[in-house]
PDB file of N, CA, C and O in Angstrom:
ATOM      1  N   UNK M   1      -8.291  -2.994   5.743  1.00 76.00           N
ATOM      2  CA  UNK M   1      -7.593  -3.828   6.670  1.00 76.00           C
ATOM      3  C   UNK M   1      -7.898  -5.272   6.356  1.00 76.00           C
ATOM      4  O   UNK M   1      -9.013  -5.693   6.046  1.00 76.00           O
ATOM      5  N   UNK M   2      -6.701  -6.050   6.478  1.00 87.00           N
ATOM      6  CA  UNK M   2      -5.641  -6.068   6.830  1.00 87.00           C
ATOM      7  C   UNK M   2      -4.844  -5.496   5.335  1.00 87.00           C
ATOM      8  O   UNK M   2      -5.173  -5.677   4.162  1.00 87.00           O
ATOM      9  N   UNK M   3      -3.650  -4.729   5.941  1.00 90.00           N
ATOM     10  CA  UNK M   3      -2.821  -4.358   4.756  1.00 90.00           C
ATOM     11  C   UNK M   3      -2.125  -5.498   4.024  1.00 90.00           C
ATOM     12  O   UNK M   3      -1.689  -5.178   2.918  1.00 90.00           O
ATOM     13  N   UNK M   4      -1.982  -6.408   4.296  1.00 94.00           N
ATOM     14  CA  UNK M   4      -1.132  -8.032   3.771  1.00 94.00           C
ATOM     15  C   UNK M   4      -2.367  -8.377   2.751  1.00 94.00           C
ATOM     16  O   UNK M   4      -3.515  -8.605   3.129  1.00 94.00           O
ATOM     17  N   UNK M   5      -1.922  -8.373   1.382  1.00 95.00           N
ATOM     18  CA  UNK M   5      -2.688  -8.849   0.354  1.00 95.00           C
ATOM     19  C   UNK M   5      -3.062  -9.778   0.597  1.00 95.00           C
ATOM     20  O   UNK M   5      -4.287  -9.891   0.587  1.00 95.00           O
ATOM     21  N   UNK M   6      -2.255 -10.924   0.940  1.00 97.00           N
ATOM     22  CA  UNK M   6      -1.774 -12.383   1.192  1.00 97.00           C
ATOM     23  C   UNK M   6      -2.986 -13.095   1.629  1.00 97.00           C
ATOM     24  O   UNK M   6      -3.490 -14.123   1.177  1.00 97.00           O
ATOM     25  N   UNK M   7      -3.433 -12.163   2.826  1.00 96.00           N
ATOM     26  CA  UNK M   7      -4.864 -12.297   3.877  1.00 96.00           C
ATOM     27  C   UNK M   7      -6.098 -12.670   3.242  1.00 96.00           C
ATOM     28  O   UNK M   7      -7.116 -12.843   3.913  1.00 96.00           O
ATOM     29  N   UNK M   8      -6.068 -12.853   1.548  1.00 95.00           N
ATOM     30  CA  UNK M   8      -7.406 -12.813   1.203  1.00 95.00           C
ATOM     31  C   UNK M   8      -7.041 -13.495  -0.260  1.00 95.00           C
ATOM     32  O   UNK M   8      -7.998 -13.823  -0.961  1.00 95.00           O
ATOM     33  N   UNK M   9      -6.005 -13.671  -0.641  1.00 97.00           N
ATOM     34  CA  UNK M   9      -5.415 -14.276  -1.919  1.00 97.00           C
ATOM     35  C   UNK M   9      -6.366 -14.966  -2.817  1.00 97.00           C
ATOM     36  O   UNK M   9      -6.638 -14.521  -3.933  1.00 97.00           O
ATOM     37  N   UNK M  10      -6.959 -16.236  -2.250  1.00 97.00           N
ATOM     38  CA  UNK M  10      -7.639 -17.022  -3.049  1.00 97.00           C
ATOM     39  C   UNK M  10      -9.614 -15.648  -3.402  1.00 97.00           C
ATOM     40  O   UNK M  10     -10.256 -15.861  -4.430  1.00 97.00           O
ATOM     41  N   UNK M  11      -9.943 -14.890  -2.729  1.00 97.00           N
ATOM     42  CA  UNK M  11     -10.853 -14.164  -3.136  1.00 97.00           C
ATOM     43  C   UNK M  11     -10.344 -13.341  -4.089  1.00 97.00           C
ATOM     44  O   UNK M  11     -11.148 -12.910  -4.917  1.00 97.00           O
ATOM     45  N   UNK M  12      -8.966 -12.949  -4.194  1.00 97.00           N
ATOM     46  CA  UNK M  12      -8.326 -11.679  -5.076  1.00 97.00           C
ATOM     47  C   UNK M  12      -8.044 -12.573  -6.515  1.00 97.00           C
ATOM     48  O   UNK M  12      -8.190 -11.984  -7.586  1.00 97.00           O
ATOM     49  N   UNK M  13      -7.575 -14.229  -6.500  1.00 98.00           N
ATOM     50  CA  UNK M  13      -7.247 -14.901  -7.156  1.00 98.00           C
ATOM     51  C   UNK M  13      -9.196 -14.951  -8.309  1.00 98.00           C
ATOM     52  O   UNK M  13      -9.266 -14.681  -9.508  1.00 98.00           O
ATOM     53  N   UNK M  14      -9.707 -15.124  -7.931  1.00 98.00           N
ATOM     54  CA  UNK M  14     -10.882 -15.393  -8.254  1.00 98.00           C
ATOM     55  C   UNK M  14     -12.109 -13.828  -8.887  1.00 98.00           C
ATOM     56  O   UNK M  14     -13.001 -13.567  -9.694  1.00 98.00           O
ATOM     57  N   UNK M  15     -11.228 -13.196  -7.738  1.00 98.00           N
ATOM     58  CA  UNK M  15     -11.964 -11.684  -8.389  1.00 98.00           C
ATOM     59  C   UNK M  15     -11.488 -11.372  -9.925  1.00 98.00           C
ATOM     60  O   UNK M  15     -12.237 -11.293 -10.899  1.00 98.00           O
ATOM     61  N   UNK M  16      -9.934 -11.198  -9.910  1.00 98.00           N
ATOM     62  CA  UNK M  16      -8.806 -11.043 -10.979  1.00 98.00           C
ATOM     63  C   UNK M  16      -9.325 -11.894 -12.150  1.00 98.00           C
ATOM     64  O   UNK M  16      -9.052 -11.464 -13.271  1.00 98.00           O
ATOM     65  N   UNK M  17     -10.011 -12.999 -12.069  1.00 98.00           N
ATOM     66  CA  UNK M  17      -9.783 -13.668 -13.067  1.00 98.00           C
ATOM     67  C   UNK M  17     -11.660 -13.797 -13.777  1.00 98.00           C
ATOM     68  O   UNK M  17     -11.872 -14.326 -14.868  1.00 98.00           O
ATOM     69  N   UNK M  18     -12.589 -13.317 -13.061  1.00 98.00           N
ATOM     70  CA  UNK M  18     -13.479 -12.576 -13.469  1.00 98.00           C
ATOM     71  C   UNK M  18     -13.722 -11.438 -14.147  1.00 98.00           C
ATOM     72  O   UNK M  18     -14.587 -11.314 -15.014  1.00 98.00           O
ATOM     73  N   UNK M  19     -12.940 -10.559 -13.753  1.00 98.00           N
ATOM     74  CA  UNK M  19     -13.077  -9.007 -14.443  1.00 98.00           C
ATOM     75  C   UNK M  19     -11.789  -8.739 -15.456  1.00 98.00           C
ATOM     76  O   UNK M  19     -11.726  -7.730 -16.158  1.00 98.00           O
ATOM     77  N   UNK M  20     -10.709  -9.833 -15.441  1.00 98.00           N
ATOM     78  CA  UNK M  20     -10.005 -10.310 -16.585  1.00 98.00           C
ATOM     79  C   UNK M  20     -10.907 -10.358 -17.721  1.00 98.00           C
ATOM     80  O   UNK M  20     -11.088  -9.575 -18.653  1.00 98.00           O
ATOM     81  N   UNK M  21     -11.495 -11.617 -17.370  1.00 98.00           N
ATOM     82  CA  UNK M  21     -12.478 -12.573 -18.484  1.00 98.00           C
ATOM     83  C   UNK M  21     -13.594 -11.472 -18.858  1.00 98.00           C
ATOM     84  O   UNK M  21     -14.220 -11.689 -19.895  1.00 98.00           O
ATOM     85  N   UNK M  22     -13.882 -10.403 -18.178  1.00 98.00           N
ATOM     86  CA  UNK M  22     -15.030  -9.861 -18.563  1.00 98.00           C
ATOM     87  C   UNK M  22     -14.786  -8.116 -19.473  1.00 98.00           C
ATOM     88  O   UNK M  22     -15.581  -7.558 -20.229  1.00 98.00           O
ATOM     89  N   UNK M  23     -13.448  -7.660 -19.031  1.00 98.00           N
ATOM     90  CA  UNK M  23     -12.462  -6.200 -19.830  1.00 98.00           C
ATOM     91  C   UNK M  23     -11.704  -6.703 -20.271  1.00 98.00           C
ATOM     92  O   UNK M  23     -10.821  -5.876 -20.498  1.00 98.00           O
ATOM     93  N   UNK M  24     -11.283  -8.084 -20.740  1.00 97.00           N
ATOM     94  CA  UNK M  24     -10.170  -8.900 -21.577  1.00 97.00           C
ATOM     95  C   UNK M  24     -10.498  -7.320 -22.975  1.00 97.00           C
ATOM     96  O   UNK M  24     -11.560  -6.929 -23.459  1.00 97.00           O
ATOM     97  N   UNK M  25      -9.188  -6.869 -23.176  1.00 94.00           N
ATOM     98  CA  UNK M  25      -8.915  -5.991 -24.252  1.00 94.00           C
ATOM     99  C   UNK M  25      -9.636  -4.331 -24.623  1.00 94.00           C
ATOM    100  O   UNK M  25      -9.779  -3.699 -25.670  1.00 94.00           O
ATOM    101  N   UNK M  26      -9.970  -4.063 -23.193  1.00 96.00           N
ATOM    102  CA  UNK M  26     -10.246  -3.002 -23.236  1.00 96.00           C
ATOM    103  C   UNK M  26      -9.521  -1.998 -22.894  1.00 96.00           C
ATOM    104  O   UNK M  26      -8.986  -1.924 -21.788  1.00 96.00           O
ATOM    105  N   UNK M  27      -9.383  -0.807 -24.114  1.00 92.00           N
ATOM    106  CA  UNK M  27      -8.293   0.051 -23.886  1.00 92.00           C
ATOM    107  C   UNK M  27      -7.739   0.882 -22.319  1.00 92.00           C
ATOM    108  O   UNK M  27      -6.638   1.157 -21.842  1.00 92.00           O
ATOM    109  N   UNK M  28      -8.973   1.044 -21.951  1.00 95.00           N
ATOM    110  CA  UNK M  28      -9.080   1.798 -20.270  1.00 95.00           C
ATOM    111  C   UNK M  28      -9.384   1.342 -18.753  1.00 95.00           C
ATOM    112  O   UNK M  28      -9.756   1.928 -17.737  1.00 95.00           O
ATOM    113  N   UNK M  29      -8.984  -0.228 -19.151  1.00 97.00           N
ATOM    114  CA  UNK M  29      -8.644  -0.627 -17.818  1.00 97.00           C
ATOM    115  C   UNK M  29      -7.804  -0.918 -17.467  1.00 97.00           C
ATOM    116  O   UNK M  29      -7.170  -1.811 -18.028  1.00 97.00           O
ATOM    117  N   UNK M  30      -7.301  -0.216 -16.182  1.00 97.00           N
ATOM    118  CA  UNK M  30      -6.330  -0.387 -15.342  1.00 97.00           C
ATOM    119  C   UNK M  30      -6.357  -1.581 -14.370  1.00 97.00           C
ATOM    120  O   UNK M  30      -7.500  -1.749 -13.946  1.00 97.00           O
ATOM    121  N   UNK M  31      -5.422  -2.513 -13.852  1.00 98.00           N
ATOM    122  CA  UNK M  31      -5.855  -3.224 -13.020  1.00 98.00           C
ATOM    123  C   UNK M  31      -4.634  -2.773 -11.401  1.00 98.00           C
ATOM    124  O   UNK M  31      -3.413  -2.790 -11.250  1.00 98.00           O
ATOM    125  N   UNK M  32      -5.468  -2.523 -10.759  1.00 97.00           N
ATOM    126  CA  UNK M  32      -4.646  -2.157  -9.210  1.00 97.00           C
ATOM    127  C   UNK M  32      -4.816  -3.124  -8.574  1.00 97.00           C
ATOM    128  O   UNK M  32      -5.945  -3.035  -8.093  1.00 97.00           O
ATOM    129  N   UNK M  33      -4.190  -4.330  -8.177  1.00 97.00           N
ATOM    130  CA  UNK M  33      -4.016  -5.199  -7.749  1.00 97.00           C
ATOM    131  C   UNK M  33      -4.029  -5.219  -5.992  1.00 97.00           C
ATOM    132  O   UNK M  33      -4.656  -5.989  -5.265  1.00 97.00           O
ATOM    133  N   UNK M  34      -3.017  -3.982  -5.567  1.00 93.00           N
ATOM    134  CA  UNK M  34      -2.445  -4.189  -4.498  1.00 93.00           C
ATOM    135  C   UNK M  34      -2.371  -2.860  -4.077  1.00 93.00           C
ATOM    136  O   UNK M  34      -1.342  -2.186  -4.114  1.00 93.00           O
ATOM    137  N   UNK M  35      -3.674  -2.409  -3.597  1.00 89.00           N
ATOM    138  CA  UNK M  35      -3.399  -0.685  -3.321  1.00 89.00           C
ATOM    139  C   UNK M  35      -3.134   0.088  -1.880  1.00 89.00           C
ATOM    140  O   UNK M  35      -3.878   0.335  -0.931  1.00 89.00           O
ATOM    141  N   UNK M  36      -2.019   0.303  -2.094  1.00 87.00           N
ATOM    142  CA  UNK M  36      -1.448   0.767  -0.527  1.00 87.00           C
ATOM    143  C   UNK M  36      -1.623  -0.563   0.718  1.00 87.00           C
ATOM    144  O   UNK M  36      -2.371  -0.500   1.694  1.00 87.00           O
ATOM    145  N   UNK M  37      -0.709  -1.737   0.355  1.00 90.00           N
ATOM    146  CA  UNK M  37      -0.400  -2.282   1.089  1.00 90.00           C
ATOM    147  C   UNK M  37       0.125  -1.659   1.818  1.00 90.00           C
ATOM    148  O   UNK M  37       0.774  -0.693   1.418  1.00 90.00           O
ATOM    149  N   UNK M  38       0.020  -2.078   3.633  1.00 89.00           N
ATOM    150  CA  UNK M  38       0.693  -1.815   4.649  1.00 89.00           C
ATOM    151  C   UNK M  38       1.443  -3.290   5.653  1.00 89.00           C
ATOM    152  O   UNK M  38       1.279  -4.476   5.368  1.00 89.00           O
ATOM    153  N   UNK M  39       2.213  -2.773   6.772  1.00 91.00           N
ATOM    154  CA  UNK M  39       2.148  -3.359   7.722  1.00 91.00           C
ATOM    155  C   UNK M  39       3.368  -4.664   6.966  1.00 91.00           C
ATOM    156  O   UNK M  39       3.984  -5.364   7.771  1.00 91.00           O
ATOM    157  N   UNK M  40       3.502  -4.781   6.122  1.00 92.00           N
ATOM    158  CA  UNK M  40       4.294  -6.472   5.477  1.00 92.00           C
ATOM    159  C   UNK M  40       5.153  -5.673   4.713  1.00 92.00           C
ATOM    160  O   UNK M  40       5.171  -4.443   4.731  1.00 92.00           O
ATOM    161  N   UNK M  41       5.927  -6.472   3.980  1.00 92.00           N
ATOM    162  CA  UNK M  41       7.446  -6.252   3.382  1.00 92.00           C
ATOM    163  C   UNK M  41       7.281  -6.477   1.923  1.00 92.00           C
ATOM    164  O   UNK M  41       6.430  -7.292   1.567  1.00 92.00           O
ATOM    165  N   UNK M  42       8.007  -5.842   1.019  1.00 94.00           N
ATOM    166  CA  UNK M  42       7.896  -5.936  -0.168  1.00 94.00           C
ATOM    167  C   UNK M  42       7.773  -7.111  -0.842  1.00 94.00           C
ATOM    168  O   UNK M  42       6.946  -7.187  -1.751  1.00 94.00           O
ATOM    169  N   UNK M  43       8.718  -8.399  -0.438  1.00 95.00           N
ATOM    170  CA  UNK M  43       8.744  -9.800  -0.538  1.00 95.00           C
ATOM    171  C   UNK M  43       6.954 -10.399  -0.040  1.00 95.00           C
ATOM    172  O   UNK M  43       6.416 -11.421  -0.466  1.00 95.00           O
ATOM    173  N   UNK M  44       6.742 -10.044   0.311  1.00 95.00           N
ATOM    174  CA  UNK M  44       5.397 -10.244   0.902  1.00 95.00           C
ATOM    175  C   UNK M  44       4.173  -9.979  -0.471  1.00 95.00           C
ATOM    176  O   UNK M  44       3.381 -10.640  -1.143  1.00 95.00           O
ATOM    177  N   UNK M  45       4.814  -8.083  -0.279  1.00 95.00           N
ATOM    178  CA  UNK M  45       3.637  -8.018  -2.001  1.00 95.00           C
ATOM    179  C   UNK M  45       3.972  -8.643  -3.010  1.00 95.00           C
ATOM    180  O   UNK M  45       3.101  -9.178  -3.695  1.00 95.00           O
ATOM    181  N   UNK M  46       5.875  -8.768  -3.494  1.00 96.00           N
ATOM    182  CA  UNK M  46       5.629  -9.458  -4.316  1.00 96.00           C
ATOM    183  C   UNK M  46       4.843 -10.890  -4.677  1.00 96.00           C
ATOM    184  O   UNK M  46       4.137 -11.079  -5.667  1.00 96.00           O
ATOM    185  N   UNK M  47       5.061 -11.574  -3.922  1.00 97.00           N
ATOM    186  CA  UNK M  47       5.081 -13.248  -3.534  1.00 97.00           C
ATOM    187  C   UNK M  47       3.257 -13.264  -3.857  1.00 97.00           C
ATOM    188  O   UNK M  47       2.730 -14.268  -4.336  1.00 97.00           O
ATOM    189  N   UNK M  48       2.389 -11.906  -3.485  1.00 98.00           N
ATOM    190  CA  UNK M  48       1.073 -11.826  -4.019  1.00 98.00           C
ATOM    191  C   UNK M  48       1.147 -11.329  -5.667  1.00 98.00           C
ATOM    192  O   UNK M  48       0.603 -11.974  -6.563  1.00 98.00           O
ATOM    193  N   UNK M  49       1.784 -10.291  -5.854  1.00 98.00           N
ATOM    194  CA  UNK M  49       1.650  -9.808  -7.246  1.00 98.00           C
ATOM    195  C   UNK M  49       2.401 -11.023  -8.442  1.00 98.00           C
ATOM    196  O   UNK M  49       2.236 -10.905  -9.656  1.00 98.00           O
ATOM    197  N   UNK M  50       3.281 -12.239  -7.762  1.00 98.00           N
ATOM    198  CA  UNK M  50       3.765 -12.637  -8.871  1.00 98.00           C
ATOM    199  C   UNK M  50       2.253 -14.205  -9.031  1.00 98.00           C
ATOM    200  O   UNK M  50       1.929 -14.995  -9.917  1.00 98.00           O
ATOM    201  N   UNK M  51       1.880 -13.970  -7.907  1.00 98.00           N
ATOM    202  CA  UNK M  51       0.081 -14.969  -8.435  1.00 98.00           C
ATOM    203  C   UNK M  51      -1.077 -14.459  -8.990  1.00 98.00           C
ATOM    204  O   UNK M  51      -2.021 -15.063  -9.499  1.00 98.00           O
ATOM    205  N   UNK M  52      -0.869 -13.116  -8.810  1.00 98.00           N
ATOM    206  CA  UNK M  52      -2.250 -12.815  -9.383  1.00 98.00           C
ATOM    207  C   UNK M  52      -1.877 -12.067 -10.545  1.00 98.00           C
ATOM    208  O   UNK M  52      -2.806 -11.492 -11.114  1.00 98.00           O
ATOM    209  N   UNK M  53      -0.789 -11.950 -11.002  1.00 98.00           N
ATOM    210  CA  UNK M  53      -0.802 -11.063 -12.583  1.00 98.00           C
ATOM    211  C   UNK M  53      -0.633 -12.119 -13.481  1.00 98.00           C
ATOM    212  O   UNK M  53      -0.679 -11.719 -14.645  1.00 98.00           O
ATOM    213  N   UNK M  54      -0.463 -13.258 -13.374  1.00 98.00           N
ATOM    214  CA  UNK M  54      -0.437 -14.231 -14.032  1.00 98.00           C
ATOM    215  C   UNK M  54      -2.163 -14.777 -14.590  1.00 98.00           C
ATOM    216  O   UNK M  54      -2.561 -15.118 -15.704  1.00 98.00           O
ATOM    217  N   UNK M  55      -2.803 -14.674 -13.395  1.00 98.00           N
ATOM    218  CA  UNK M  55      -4.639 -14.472 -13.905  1.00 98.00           C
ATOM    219  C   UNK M  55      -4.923 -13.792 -14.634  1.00 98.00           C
ATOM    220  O   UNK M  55      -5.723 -14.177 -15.486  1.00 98.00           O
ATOM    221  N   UNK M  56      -4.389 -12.361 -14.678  1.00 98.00           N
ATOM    222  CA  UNK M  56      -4.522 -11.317 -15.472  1.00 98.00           C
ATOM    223  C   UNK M  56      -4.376 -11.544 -16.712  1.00 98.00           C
ATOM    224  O   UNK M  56      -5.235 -11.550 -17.594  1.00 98.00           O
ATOM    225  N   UNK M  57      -2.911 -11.795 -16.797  1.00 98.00           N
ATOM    226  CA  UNK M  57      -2.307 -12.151 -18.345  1.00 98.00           C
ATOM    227  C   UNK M  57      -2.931 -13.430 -19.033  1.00 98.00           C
ATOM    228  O   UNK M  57      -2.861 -13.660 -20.241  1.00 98.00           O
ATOM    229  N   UNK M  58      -3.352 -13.972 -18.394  1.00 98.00           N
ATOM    230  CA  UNK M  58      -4.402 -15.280 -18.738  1.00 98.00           C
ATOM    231  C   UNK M  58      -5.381 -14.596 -19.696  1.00 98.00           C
ATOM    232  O   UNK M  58      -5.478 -15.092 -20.819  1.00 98.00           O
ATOM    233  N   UNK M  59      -6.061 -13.605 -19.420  1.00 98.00           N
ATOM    234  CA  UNK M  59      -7.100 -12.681 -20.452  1.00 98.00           C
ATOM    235  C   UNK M  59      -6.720 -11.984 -21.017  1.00 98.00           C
ATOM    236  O   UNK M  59      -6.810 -11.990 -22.245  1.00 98.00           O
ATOM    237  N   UNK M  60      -6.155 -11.122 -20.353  1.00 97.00           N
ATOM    238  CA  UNK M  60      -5.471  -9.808 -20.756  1.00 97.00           C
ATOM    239  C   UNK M  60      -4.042  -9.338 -20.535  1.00 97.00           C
ATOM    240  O   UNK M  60      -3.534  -8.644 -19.654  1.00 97.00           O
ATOM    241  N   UNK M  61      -3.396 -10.134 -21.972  1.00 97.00           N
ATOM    242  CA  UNK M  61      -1.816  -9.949 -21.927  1.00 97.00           C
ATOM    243  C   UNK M  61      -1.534  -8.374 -22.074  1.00 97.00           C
ATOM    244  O   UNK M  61      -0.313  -8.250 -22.163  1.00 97.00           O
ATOM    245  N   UNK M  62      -2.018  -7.407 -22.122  1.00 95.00           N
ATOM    246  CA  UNK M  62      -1.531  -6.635 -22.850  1.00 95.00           C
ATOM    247  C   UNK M  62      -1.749  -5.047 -21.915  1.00 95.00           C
ATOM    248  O   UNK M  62      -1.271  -3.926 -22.089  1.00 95.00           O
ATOM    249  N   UNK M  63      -2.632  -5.574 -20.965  1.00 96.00           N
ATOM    250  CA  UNK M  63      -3.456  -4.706 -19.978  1.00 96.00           C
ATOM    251  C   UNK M  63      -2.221  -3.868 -19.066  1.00 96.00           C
ATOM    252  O   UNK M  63      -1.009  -4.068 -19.143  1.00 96.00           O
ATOM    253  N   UNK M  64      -2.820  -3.041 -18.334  1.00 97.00           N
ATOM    254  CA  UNK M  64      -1.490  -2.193 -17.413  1.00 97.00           C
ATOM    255  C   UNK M  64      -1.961  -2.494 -16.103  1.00 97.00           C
ATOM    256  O   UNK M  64      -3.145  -2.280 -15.841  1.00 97.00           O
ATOM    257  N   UNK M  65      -1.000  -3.078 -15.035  1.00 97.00           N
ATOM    258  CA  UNK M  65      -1.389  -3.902 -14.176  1.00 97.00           C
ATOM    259  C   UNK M  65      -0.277  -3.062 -12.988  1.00 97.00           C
ATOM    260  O   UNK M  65       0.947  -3.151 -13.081  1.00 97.00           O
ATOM    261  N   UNK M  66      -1.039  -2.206 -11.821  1.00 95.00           N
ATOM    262  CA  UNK M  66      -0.423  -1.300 -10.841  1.00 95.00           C
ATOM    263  C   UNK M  66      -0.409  -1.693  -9.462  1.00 95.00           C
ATOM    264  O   UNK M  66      -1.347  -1.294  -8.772  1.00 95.00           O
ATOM    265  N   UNK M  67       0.346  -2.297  -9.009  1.00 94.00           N
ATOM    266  CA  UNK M  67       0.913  -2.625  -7.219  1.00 94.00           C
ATOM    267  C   UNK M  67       1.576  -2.036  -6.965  1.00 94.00           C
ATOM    268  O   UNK M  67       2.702  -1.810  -7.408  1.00 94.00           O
ATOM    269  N   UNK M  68       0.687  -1.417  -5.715  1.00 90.00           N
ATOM    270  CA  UNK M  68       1.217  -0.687  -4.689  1.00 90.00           C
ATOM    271  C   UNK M  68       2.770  -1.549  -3.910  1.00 90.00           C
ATOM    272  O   UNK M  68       3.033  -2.751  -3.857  1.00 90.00           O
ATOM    273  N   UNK M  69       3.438  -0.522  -3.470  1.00 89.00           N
ATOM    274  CA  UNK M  69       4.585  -0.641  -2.243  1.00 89.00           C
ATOM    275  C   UNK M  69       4.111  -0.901  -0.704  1.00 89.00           C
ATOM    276  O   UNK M  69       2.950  -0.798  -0.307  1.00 89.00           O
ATOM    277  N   UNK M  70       5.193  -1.243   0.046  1.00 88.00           N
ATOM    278  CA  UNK M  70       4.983  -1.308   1.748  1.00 88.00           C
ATOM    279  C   UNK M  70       4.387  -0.058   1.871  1.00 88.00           C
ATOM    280  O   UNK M  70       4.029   0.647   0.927  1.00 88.00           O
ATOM    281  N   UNK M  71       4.286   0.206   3.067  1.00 84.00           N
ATOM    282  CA  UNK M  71       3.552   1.826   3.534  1.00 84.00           C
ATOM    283  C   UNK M  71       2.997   3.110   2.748  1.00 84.00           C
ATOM    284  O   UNK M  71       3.313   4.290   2.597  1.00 84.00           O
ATOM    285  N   UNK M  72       2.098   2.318   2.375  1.00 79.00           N
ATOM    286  CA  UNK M  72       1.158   3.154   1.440  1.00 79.00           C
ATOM    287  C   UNK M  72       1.704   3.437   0.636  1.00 79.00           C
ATOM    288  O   UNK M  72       2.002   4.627   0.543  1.00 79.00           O
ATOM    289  N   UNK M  73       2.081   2.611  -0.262  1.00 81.00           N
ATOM    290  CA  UNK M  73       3.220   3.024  -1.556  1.00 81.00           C
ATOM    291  C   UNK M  73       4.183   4.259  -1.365  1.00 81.00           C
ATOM    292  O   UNK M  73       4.253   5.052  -2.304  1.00 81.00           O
ATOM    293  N   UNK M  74       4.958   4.498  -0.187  1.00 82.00           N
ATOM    294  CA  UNK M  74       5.813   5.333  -0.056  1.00 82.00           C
ATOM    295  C   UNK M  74       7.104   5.174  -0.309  1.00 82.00           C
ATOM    296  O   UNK M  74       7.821   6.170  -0.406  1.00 82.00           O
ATOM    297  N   UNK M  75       7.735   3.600  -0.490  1.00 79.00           N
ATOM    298  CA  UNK M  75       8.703   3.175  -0.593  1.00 79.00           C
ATOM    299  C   UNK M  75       9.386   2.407  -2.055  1.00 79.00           C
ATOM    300  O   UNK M  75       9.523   1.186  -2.128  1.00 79.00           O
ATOM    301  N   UNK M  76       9.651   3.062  -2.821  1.00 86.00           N
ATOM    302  CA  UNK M  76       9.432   2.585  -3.838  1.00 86.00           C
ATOM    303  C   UNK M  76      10.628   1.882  -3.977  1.00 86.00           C
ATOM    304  O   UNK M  76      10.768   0.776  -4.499  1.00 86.00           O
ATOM    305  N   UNK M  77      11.557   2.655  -3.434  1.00 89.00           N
ATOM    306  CA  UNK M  77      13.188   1.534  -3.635  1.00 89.00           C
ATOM    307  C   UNK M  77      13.248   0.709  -3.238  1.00 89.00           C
ATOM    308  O   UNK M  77      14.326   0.169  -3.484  1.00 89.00           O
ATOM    309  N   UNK M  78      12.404  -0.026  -2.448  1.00 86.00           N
ATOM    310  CA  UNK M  78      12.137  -1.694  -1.968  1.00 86.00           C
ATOM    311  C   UNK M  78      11.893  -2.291  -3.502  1.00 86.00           C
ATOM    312  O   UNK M  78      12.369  -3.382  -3.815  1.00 86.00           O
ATOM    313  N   UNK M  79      11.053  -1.427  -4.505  1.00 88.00           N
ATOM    314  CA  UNK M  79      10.623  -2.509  -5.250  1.00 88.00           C
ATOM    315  C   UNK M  79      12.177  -2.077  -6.399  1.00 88.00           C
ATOM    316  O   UNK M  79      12.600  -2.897  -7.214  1.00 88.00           O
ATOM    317  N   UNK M  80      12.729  -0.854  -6.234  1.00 90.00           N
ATOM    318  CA  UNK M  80      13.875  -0.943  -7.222  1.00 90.00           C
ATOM    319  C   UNK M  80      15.208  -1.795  -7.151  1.00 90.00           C
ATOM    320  O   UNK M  80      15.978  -2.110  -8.059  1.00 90.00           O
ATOM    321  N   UNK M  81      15.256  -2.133  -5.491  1.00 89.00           N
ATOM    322  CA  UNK M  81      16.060  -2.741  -5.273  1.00 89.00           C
ATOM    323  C   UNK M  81      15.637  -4.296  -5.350  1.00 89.00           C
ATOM    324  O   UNK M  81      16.431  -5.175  -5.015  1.00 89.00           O
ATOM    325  N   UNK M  82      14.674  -4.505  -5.693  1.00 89.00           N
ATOM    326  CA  UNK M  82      14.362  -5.572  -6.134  1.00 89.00           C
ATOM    327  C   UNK M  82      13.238  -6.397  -7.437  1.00 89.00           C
ATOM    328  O   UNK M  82      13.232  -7.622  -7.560  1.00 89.00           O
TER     329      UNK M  82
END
């Protein structure tokens, strides 16, 4: 809690760009950014996922980078339709 990424941005901004700098090019990390957001709207996760994968790609262009959907990632055509 709170399900709104948003709520904590500049700590997620700063985490991301630590453990970037530190698995920069390692075959088996995944980065989950945004896991089972709730409660907010897809525009919401995006508007977080399009700031913090940009930290990412700062180290690690090449990495596989997984955000969750609104309601516990149940909704996925929010993110197809957009």
């Amino acid at each position: 809690n709170p399900g709104d990424p948003n709520a904590r941005l500049s700590n997620a901004l700063e985490f991301f760009q630590i453990m970037a700098q530190k698995h920069a090019g390692k075959k088996h990390v995944i980065y989950e950014i945004c896991n089972e957001p709730n409660g907010v709207t897809w525009n919401q996760v995006k508007t977080y996922a399009e700031q913090v994968i940009p930290v990412i790609r700062q180290y690690d262009p090449e990495a596989i980078i997984l955000v969750g959907t609104p309601q516990w990632s149940s909704r996925p055509q929010d993110v197809l339709a957009n």
